[in-house]
Coordinates of C-alpha atoms in Angstrom, one line a residue:
K19 CA 0.1 -0.1 0.0
V20 CA 2.8 2.4 0.8
A21 CA 4.2 2.1 -2.7
H22 CA 0.8 1.9 -4.5
H23 CA 1.5 5.1 -6.3
R24 CA 4.4 3.4 -8.2
G25 CA 1.8 1.2 -9.9
P26 CA -1.9 2.3 -10.0
D27 CA -2.7 -0.2 -12.8
G28 CA -2.7 -3.3 -10.6
N29 CA -1.0 -5.3 -7.9
G30 CA 0.0 -8.9 -7.3
K31 CA 1.9 -11.1 -4.9
Y32 CA 3.6 -14.5 -4.7
I33 CA 4.1 -16.2 -1.3
D34 CA 5.5 -19.5 -0.3
D35 CA 7.3 -20.9 2.8
D36 CA 10.6 -19.3 1.8
I37 CA 9.8 -16.0 0.2
S38 CA 7.1 -13.3 -0.5
L39 CA 7.2 -11.1 -3.6
G40 CA 4.8 -8.2 -4.2
H41 CA 4.4 -5.9 -7.3
N42 CA 2.6 -2.7 -8.1
L43 CA 1.9 -2.4 -11.8
L44 CA 2.5 0.6 -13.9
S45 CA 1.6 -0.6 -17.6
I46 CA 3.6 1.3 -20.3
I47 CA 4.1 -0.6 -23.5
N48 CA 1.7 -3.5 -23.0
T49 CA -1.8 -4.0 -21.8
T50 CA -2.4 -4.4 -18.1
E51 CA -3.3 -8.1 -18.6
L52 CA -0.2 -8.9 -20.5
S53 CA 2.0 -7.0 -18.0
K54 CA 0.5 -8.5 -14.8
Q55 CA 3.0 -9.4 -12.2
P56 CA 4.4 -11.5 -10.6
M57 CA 4.9 -13.2 -13.9
Y58 CA 5.6 -17.0 -13.9
L59 CA 7.5 -19.3 -16.3
N60 CA 7.9 -22.9 -15.2
D61 CA 10.0 -22.7 -11.9
W62 CA 10.7 -18.9 -12.2
V63 CA 8.8 -16.0 -10.7
L64 CA 9.5 -12.4 -11.6
V65 CA 8.8 -8.9 -10.3
F66 CA 10.2 -6.2 -12.6
N67 CA 10.4 -2.5 -12.8
G68 CA 11.5 -0.7 -15.8
E69 CA 11.8 -1.3 -19.5
I70 CA 14.0 -3.7 -21.6
Y71 CA 14.7 -1.8 -24.9
N72 CA 16.2 -4.7 -26.9
Y73 CA 13.6 -7.3 -25.8
K74 CA 12.4 -7.9 -29.5
S75 CA 15.9 -8.5 -30.7
L76 CA 16.4 -11.1 -27.9
Y77 CA 13.1 -13.0 -28.5
S78 CA 11.2 -11.7 -31.6
D79 CA 8.1 -13.7 -30.7
A80 CA 7.9 -12.2 -27.1
E81 CA 4.7 -10.3 -26.1
T82 CA 6.4 -8.4 -23.2
D83 CA 9.9 -7.4 -22.0
S84 CA 8.9 -9.2 -18.7
E85 CA 8.5 -12.3 -20.6
V86 CA 12.1 -12.0 -22.1
I87 CA 13.6 -11.7 -18.7
L88 CA 12.0 -15.0 -17.6
R89 CA 12.8 -16.8 -20.8
G90 CA 16.5 -15.7 -20.8
L91 CA 17.0 -16.7 -17.1
Q92 CA 15.5 -20.1 -17.7
K93 CA 17.7 -20.8 -20.6
N94 CA 21.0 -19.1 -19.5
G95 CA 20.8 -18.5 -15.8
I96 CA 22.1 -15.4 -14.2
D97 CA 24.5 -14.7 -17.0
F98 CA 21.6 -13.7 -19.2
V99 CA 21.5 -10.3 -17.4
H100 CA 24.5 -9.2 -19.5
Q101 CA 22.4 -9.2 -22.6
L102 CA 19.7 -6.9 -21.4
D103 CA 19.8 -3.3 -22.6
G104 CA 17.5 -0.9 -20.6
M105 CA 16.6 0.5 -17.3
F106 CA 15.5 -1.9 -14.8
A107 CA 15.3 -3.2 -11.3
F108 CA 14.0 -6.8 -10.8
A109 CA 13.8 -9.7 -8.7
A110 CA 13.6 -13.2 -10.1
Y111 CA 13.1 -16.3 -8.0
N112 CA 13.6 -19.9 -8.8
K113 CA 11.1 -22.0 -6.8
K114 CA 13.1 -25.2 -7.4
T115 CA 16.6 -24.2 -6.6
K116 CA 15.6 -21.4 -4.1
E117 CA 17.8 -18.9 -5.9
L118 CA 16.8 -15.3 -5.8
I119 CA 18.4 -12.8 -8.3
I120 CA 18.1 -9.2 -7.9
A121 CA 19.6 -6.8 -10.5
R122 CA 19.8 -3.1 -11.3
D123 CA 20.7 -1.6 -14.6
S124 CA 24.2 -0.4 -15.6
N125 CA 23.3 3.3 -15.3
G126 CA 21.3 2.9 -12.1
A127 CA 18.1 4.3 -13.5
K128 CA 15.9 2.3 -11.5
P129 CA 16.4 1.8 -7.7
L130 CA 16.5 -1.2 -5.5
F131 CA 17.0 -1.0 -1.6
Y132 CA 17.6 -3.8 0.8
G133 CA 18.6 -4.9 4.1
Y134 CA 18.1 -7.5 6.9
L135 CA 15.2 -7.3 9.3
N136 CA 15.4 -9.9 12.2
G137 CA 17.7 -12.0 9.9
V138 CA 15.3 -11.9 7.0
F139 CA 16.5 -10.4 3.7
C140 CA 14.1 -7.6 2.5
F141 CA 14.2 -5.4 -0.7
S142 CA 12.0 -2.8 -2.2
S143 CA 12.0 0.0 -4.9
E144 CA 11.3 2.4 -2.2
I145 CA 12.9 3.0 1.4
K146 CA 9.5 3.9 3.0
S147 CA 8.3 0.4 2.2
L148 CA 11.1 -1.1 4.2
L149 CA 10.4 1.4 7.1
E150 CA 6.8 0.4 7.0
I151 CA 7.6 -3.2 7.6
G152 CA 9.7 -2.4 10.6
F153 CA 13.3 -1.2 9.6
E154 CA 14.7 1.1 12.3
R155 CA 14.5 4.9 11.4
K156 CA 18.2 5.3 12.4
V157 CA 20.4 7.7 10.6
S158 CA 23.5 6.4 9.0
K159 CA 26.4 8.8 10.1
K160 CA 28.4 7.8 7.2
G161 CA 25.5 8.2 4.8
F162 CA 24.5 11.6 6.4
K163 CA 28.1 13.0 6.1
Q164 CA 28.4 12.0 2.4
F165 CA 24.9 13.6 1.7
Y166 CA 26.0 16.7 3.6
K167 CA 29.1 17.2 1.5
Q168 CA 28.0 16.0 -2.0
G169 CA 24.1 16.5 -1.8
L170 CA 23.6 12.9 -2.5
N171 CA 24.4 9.3 -1.3
A172 CA 26.7 7.5 -3.8
G173 CA 27.4 3.9 -4.0
Y174 CA 25.6 1.5 -1.6
L175 CA 24.9 4.2 1.1
T176 CA 21.5 5.6 2.0
L177 CA 20.5 7.9 5.0
F178 CA 19.4 4.9 7.0
S179 CA 21.9 2.7 8.8
G180 CA 20.2 -0.7 8.0
I181 CA 19.3 0.0 4.5
R182 CA 21.6 -0.1 1.5
K183 CA 21.0 0.0 -2.3
L184 CA 22.3 -1.9 -5.1
V185 CA 24.8 0.1 -7.0
P186 CA 24.3 0.6 -10.8
G187 CA 24.9 -2.5 -12.6
E188 CA 24.9 -4.7 -9.6
V189 CA 23.6 -8.2 -9.8
V190 CA 23.2 -10.4 -6.8
S191 CA 22.3 -14.0 -6.4
I192 CA 21.1 -15.4 -3.0
N193 CA 20.0 -18.8 -2.0
V194 CA 17.1 -18.0 0.4
K195 CA 17.8 -21.4 2.2
T196 CA 21.4 -21.3 2.8
D197 CA 22.0 -17.4 2.4
K198 CA 24.9 -18.3 0.1
R199 CA 25.5 -15.5 -2.4
K200 CA 27.5 -14.4 -5.4
S201 CA 27.5 -11.1 -7.2
F202 CA 29.0 -9.2 -10.2
N203 CA 28.6 -5.9 -11.8
L204 CA 27.5 -5.3 -15.4
N205 CA 29.8 -2.3 -15.6
D206 CA 32.9 -4.5 -14.9
K207 CA 33.7 -5.1 -18.6
K208 CA 36.1 -3.9 -21.2
I209 CA 34.6 -2.0 -24.2
P210 CA 36.1 -3.3 -27.4
L211 CA 38.5 -1.0 -29.1
M212 CA 37.8 0.0 -32.5
K213 CA 40.1 -0.8 -35.2
G214 CA 42.5 2.0 -36.0
S215 CA 42.8 5.3 -34.1
N216 CA 41.5 7.7 -36.7
I217 CA 39.4 10.5 -35.2
G218 CA 37.0 10.3 -38.1
K219 CA 36.3 6.6 -37.4
F220 CA 35.8 7.4 -33.7
S221 CA 33.2 10.1 -34.5
E222 CA 31.4 7.8 -36.8
E223 CA 31.3 5.1 -34.1
V224 CA 29.7 7.6 -31.7
R225 CA 27.1 8.7 -34.2
D226 CA 26.2 5.2 -35.2
R227 CA 25.8 4.0 -31.5
L228 CA 23.7 7.1 -30.7
H229 CA 21.4 6.5 -33.8
Q230 CA 21.0 2.8 -32.6
S231 CA 20.2 3.8 -29.0
V232 CA 17.5 6.3 -30.2
K233 CA 16.1 3.6 -32.6
E234 CA 15.9 1.0 -29.9

């Protein structure tokens, strides 16, 4: 209810013995019925905020970009996130393996906050949702100092001591039974160098990439 304004077009939830996922829907490129979440595919459950720009090039027969995330994870696992081009924050859960994947796009356009409450891992698109379920309203001295000096909280810091945020491009896998985790960042990759060092070729590359980005 606290985050209802983020999705006035509908809401849904998935609950089992190990996890609960909730979603508020704001339908953008698809009808409300097609975009309804949580979305399911075999063992996978998805809650997703954002837009995948290249979803048609990944799966031309897909009806929604949410569907593409599920199909990609089912086929290629967590490494599929490297193929996504867009602005997104999502959580995908495998009911069979108990793996929870949370991810944020490489530019950090969509937020994802998280923390532990009484030993339980919790996350949300908004801090006030975490506060609503019982997170302590305790100011982070480190976060406050950074905000005071810079006017923002960079990296994982927030103004609350028990709440962090995924940094841009961060992808985390957590086993909800064992708490075993692994992570990587989409921005930790080398950009292929173009052949030659002619400034004319460089400007052409920038132009072509900009045109392609706008097209998508």
